[in-house]
Coordinates of C-alpha atoms in Angstrom, one line a residue:
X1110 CA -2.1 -25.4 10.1
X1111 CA -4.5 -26.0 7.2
X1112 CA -8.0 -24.3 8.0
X1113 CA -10.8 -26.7 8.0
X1114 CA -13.7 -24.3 7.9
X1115 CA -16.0 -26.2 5.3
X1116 CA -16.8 -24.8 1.8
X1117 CA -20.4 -24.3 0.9
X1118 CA -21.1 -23.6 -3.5
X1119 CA -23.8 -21.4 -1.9
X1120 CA -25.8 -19.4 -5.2
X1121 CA -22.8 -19.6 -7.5
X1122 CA -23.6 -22.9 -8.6
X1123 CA -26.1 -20.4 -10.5
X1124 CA -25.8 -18.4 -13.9
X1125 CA -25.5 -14.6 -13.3
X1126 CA -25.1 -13.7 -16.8
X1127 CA -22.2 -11.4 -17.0
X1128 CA -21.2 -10.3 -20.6
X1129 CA -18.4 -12.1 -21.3
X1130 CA -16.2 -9.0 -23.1
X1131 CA -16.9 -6.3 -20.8
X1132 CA -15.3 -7.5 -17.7
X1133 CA -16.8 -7.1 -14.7
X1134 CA -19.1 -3.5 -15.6
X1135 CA -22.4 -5.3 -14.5
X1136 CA -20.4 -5.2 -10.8
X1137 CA -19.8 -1.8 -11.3
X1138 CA -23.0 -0.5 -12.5
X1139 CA -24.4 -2.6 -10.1
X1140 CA -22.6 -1.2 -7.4
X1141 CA -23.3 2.5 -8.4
X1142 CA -26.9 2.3 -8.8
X1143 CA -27.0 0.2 -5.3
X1144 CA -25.5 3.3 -3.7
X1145 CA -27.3 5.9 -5.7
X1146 CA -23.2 7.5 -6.4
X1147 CA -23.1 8.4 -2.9
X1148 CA -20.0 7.2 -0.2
X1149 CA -22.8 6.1 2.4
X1150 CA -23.8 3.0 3.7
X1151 CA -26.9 2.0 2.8
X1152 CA -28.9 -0.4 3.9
X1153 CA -29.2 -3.7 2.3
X1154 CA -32.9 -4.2 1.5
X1155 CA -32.9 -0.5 -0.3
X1156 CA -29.8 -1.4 -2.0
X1157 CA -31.9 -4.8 -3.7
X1158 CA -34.8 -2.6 -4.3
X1159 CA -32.6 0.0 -6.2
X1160 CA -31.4 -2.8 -8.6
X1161 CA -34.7 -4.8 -8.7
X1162 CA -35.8 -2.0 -10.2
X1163 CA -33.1 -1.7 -12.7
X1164 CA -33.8 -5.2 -13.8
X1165 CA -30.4 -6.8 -12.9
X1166 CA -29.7 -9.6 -10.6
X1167 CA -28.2 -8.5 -6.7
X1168 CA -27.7 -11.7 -5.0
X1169 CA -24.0 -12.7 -6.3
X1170 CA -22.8 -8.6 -5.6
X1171 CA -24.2 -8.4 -2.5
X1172 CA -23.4 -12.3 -0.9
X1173 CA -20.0 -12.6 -2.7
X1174 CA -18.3 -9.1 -3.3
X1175 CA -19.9 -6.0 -0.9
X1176 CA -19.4 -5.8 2.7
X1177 CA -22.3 -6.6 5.1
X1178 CA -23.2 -5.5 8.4
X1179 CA -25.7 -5.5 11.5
X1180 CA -26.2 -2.1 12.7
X1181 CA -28.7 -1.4 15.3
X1182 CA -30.7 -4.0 13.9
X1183 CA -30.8 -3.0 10.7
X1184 CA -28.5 -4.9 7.7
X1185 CA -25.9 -2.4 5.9
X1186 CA -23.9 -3.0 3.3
X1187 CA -21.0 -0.4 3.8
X1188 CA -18.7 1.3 1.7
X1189 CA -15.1 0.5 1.3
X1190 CA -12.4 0.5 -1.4
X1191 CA -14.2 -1.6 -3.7
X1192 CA -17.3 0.9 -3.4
X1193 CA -14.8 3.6 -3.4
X1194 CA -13.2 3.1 -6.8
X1195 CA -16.9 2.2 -8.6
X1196 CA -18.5 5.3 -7.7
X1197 CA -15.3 7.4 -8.0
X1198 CA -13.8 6.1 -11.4
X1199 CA -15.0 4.4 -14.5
X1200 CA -14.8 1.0 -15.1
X1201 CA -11.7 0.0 -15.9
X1202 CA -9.5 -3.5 -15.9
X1203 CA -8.1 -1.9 -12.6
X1204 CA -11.5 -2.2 -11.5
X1205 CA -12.3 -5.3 -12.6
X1206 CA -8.9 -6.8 -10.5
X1207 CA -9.6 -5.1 -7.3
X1208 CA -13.4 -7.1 -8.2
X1209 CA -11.8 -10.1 -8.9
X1210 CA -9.1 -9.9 -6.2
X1211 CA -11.9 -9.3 -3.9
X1212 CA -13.9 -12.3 -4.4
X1213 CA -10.9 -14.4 -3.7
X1214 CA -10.6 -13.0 -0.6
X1215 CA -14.0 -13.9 0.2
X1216 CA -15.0 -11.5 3.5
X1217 CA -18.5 -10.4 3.1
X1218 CA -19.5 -9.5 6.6
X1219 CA -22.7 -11.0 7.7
X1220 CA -26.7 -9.9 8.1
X1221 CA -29.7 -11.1 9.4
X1222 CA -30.3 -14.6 8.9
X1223 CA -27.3 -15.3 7.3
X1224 CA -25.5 -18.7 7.7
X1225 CA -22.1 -18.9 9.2
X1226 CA -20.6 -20.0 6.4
X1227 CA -21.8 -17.0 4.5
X1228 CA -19.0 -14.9 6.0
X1229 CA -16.8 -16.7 3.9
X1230 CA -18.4 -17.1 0.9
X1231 CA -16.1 -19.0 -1.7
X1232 CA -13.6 -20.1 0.5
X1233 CA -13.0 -22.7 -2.4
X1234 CA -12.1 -19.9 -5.1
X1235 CA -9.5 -18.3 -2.2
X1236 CA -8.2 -21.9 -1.4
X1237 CA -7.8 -22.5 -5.1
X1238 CA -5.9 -19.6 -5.8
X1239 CA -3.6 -19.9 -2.8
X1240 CA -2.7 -23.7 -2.3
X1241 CA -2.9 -24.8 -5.9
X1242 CA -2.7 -21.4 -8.0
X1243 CA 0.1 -19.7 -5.7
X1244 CA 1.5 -23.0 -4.0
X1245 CA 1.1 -25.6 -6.8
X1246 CA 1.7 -24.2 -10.3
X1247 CA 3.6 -20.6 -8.9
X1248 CA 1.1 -18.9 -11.0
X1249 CA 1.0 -20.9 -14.2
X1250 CA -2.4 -19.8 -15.5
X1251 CA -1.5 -22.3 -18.3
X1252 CA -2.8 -25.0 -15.8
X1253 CA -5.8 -23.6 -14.8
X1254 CA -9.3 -24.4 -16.3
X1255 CA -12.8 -25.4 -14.9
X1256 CA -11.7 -29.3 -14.8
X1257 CA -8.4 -28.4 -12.6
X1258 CA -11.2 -26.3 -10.5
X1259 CA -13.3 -29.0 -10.4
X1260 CA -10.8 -31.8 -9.6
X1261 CA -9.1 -29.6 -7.2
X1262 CA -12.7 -29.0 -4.7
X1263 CA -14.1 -32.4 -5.4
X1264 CA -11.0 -33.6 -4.5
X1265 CA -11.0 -31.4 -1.0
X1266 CA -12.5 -32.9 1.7
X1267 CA -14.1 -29.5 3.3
X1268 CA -15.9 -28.9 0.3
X1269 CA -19.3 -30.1 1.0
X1270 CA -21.1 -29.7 -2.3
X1271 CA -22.5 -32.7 -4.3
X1272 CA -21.2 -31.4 -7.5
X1273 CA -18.4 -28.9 -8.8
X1274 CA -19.3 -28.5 -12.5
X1275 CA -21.1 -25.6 -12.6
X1276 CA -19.1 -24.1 -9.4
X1277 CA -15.7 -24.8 -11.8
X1278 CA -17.0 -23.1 -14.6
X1279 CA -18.5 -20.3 -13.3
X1280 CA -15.1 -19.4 -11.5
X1281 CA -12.9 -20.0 -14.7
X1282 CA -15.6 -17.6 -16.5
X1283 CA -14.9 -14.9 -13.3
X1284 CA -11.3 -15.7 -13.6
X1285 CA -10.9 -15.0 -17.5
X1286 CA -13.3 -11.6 -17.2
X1287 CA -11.6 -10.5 -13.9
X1288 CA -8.4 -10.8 -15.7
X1289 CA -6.3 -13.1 -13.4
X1290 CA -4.0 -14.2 -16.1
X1291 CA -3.1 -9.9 -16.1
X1292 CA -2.5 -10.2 -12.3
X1293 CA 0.5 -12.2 -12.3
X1294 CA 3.4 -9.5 -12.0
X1295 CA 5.8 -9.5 -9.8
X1296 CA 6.1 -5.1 -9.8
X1297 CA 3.4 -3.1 -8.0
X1298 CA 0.2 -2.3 -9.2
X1299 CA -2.4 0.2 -9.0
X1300 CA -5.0 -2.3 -8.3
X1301 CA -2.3 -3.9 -5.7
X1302 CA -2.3 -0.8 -3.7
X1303 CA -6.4 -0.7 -3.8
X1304 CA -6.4 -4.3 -2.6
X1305 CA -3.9 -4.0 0.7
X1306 CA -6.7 -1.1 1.3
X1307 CA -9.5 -3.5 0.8
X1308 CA -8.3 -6.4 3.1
X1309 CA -7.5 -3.6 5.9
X1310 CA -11.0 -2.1 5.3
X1311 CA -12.5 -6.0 5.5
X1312 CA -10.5 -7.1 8.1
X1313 CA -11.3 -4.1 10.8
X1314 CA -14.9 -4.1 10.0
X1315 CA -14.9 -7.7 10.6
X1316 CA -12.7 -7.3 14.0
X1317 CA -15.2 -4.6 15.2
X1318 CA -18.2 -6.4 14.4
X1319 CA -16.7 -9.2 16.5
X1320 CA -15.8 -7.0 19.2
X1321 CA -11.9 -7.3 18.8
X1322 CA -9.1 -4.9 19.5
X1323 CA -7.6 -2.9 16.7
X1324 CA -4.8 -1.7 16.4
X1325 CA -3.1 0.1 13.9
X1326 CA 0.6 -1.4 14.9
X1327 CA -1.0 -4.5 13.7
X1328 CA -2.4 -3.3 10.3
X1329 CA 0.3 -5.4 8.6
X1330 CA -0.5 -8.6 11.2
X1331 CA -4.6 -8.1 9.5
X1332 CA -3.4 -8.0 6.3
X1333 CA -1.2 -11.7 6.0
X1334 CA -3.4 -13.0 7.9
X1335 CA -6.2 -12.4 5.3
X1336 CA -4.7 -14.5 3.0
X1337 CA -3.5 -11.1 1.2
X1338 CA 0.0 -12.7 -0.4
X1339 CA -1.3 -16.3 -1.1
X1340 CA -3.8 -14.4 -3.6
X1341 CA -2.4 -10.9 -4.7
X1342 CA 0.1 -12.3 -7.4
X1343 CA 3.2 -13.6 -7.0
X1344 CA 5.4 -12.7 -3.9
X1345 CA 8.4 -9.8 -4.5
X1346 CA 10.8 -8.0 -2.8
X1347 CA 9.2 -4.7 -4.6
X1348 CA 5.9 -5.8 -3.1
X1349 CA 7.0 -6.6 0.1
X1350 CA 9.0 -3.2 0.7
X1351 CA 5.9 -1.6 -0.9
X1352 CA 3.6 -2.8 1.8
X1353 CA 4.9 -1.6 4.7
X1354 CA 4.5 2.1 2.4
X1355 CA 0.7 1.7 1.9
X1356 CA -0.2 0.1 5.2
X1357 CA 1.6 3.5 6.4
X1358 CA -0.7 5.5 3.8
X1359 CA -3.5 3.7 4.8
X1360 CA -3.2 4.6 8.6
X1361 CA -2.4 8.3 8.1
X1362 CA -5.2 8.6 5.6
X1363 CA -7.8 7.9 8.6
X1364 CA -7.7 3.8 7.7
X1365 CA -12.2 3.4 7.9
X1366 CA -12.5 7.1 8.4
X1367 CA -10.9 8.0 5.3
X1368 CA -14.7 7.9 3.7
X1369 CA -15.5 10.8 6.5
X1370 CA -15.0 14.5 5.4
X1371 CA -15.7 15.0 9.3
X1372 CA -13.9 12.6 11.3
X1373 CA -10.7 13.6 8.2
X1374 CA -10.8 16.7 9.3
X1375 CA -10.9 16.1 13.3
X1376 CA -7.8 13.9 12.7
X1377 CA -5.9 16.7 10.6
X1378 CA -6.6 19.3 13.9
X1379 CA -5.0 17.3 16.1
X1380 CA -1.8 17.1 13.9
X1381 CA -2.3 21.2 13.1
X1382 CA -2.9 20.4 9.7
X1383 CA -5.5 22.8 7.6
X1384 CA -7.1 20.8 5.1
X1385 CA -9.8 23.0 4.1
X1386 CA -7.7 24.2 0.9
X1387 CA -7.4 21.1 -0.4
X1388 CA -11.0 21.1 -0.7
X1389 CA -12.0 24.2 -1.2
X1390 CA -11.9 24.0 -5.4
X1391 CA -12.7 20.2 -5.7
X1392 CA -13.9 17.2 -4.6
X1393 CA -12.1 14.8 -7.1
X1394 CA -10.0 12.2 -5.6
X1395 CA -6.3 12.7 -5.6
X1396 CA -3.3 10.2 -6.2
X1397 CA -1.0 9.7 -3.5
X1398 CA 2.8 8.4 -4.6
X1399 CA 5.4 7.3 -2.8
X1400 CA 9.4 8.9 -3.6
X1401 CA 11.4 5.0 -3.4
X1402 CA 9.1 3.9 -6.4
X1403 CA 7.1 5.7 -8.8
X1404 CA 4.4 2.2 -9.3
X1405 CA 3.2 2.5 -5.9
X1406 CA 0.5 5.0 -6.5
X1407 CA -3.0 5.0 -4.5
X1408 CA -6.0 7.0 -5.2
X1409 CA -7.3 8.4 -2.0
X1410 CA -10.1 10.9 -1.2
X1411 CA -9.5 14.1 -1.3
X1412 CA -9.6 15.2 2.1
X1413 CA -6.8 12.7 3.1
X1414 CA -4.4 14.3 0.7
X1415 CA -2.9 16.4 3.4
X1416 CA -2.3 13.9 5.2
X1417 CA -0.9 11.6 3.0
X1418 CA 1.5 14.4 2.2
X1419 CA 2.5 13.9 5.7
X1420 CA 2.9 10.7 6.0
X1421 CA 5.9 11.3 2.9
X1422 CA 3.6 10.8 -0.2
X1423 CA 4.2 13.3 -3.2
X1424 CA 0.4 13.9 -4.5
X1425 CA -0.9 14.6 -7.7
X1426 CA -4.0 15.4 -8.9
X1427 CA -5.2 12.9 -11.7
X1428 CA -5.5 14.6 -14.6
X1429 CA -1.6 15.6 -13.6
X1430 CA -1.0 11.6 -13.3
X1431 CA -2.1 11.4 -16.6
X1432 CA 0.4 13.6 -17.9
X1433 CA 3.4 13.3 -15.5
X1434 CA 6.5 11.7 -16.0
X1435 CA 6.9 9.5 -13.2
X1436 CA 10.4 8.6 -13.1
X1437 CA 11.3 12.4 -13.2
X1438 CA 8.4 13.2 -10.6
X1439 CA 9.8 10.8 -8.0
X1440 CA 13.6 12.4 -8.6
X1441 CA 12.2 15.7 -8.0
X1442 CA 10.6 14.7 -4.3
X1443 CA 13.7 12.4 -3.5
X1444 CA 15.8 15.5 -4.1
X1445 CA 13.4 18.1 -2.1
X1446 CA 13.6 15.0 0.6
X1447 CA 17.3 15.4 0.6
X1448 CA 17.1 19.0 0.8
X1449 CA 14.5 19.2 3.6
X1450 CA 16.9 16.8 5.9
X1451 CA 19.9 19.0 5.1
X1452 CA 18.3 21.9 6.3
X1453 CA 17.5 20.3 9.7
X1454 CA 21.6 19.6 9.8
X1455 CA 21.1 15.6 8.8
X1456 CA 23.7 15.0 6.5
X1457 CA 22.4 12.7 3.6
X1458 CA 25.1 10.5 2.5
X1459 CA 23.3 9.6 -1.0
X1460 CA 22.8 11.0 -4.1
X1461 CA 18.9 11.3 -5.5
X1462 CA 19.3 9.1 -8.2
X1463 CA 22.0 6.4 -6.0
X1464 CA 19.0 6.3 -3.5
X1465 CA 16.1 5.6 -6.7
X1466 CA 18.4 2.7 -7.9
X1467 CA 18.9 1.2 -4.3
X1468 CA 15.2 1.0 -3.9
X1469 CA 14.7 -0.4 -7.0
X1470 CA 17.2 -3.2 -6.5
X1471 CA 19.4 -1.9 -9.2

């Protein structure tokens, strides 16, 4: 069933000046001064006044890539993965993906006198992506320019803008500084793993705000219905087996709560699990990797790290990510995997390194 909600240019029609070689770094300076560095929510007219006074323009990161929402009457813009990895990391061309990835996906929340339509903000850049990027031209970025953009909307008839000139070649601008044309493999990906997080973080908040049920045995449901495969890259086996891994991470972690030392903690108690000496020397964020395949690796907040431990992630602190051999890394916890089930009497009936090519399709 195609969706028929209608597609509104809304203020990208208008220039928002981001340097052409640098990426996307206005986002994410943007988005650190917005938040003053801090993993709070904060609310959306202090947010515009932090970067009015910085000089630089807030209405494209704050109407096309944060998250709003109402709060007691009061308009938030709330942290999530995307705030997550600005404050937490430097920019970075995995940065500038997740941005990119999560404009496509194009669920902003709402606020106070927003329109309708503002929840889904460039519906035309996600249908564009998914019907004629994906479905069309399997990912031939050869094909893709501002007058295939433009043809393609004008051409739609639930776009309702008079002209898509300037709409085309602002997108084809994001799409070269985002890096789209990088975003086309098939293997896992750092920023992959940070954009099934994302979605789930987007797709909750949205649920809750709408008062829907969530639930957790339907994190994987949230996330294809987002749109998440029609605009993460192309489809693979690797990615699909990969999924069901992170979803998993993203539950144990907390899912929303991961953000909250507090509620990470009251989730660890009721599974016995002491966390307090994972944070006792540091705050840092940690890297959580799975033993079947040494690409999916996800950056989590520290006080999850326990509990991504749990739910059978091998973690790493980053500088030790840096420096690790991964290949060898993910031997070593297949092999302590092994071990641990022999010594509850389960009788492995593969090898380490048989189990590390069966997972890699080998």
């Amino acid at each position: 069933m195609v969706d028929q909600a209608k597609w509104h240019p809304g203020s990208f029609t208008k220039n928002f000046s981001w340097g052409a070689n640098q990426g996307l770094l206005e986002l994410h300076e943007i988005i650190r001064i917005g938040f003053a560095g801090e993993l709070s929510n904060v609310p959306r007219h202090v947010f515009r006044e932090r970067i009015k006074r910085s000089g630089r323009p807030d209405f494209i990161p704050i109407n096309f890539f944060l998250f709003n929402q109402i709060r007691n009457g009061t308009d938030f813009l709330l942290v999530d993965e995307l705030v997550f990895q600005a404050l937490k990391f430097d920019h970075s061309e995995r940065f500038d993906h997740l941005a990119l990835y999560t404009f496509m996906l194009s669920l902003v929340g709402t606020w106070r006198g927003a329109e309708v339509y503002q929840e889904r903000p460039a519906l035309w850049a996600h249908h564009y992506v998914g019907e004629r990027i994906n479905r069309s031209l399997n990912w031939d970025m050869t094909k893709v320019s501002a007058d295939d953009i433009e043809k393609f909307v004008l051409g739609d008839s639930r776009y309702v803008g008079q002209t898509g000139r300037k709409l085309a070649t602002n997108l084809n601008f994001l799409f070269r500084i985002g890096g789209l044309s990088k975003m086309m493999s098939r293997r896992v990906d750092r920023w992959w793993t940070d954009a099934i997080f994302l979605t789930l973080d987007r797709s909750i908040e949205t649920r809750r705000f709408q008062n829907q049920e969530i639930s957790q045995s339907k994190y994987e449901s949230y996330l294809f219905t987002s749109g998440f495969s029609e605009i993460s890259g192309p489809r693979s086996t690797e990615k699909d087996l990969a999924v069901h891994h992170v979803v998993r991470l993203f539950a144990a972690c907390g899912a929303r709560d991961r953000f909250n030392d507090e509620s990470v903690q009251d989730l660890a108690k009721t599974q016995l699990l002491d966390i307090e000496n994972w944070l006792a020397n540091s705050q840092d964020p940690v890297a959580a990797l799975h033993p079947t395949n040494f690409r999916i690796i996800k950056t989590i907040p520290r006080a999850c790290a326990i509990l991504a431990h749990y739910a059978g992630f091998a973690l790493l602190d980053l500088d030790q990510l840096a420096e690790a051999n991964l290949p060898d890394l993910v031997r070593e916890n297949l092999e302590k995997a092994l071990l641990s089930l022999k010594g509850r009497g389960i009788k492995p009936t593969i090898s380490a390194e048989e189990l590390m090519k069966l997972m890699r399709g080998e």
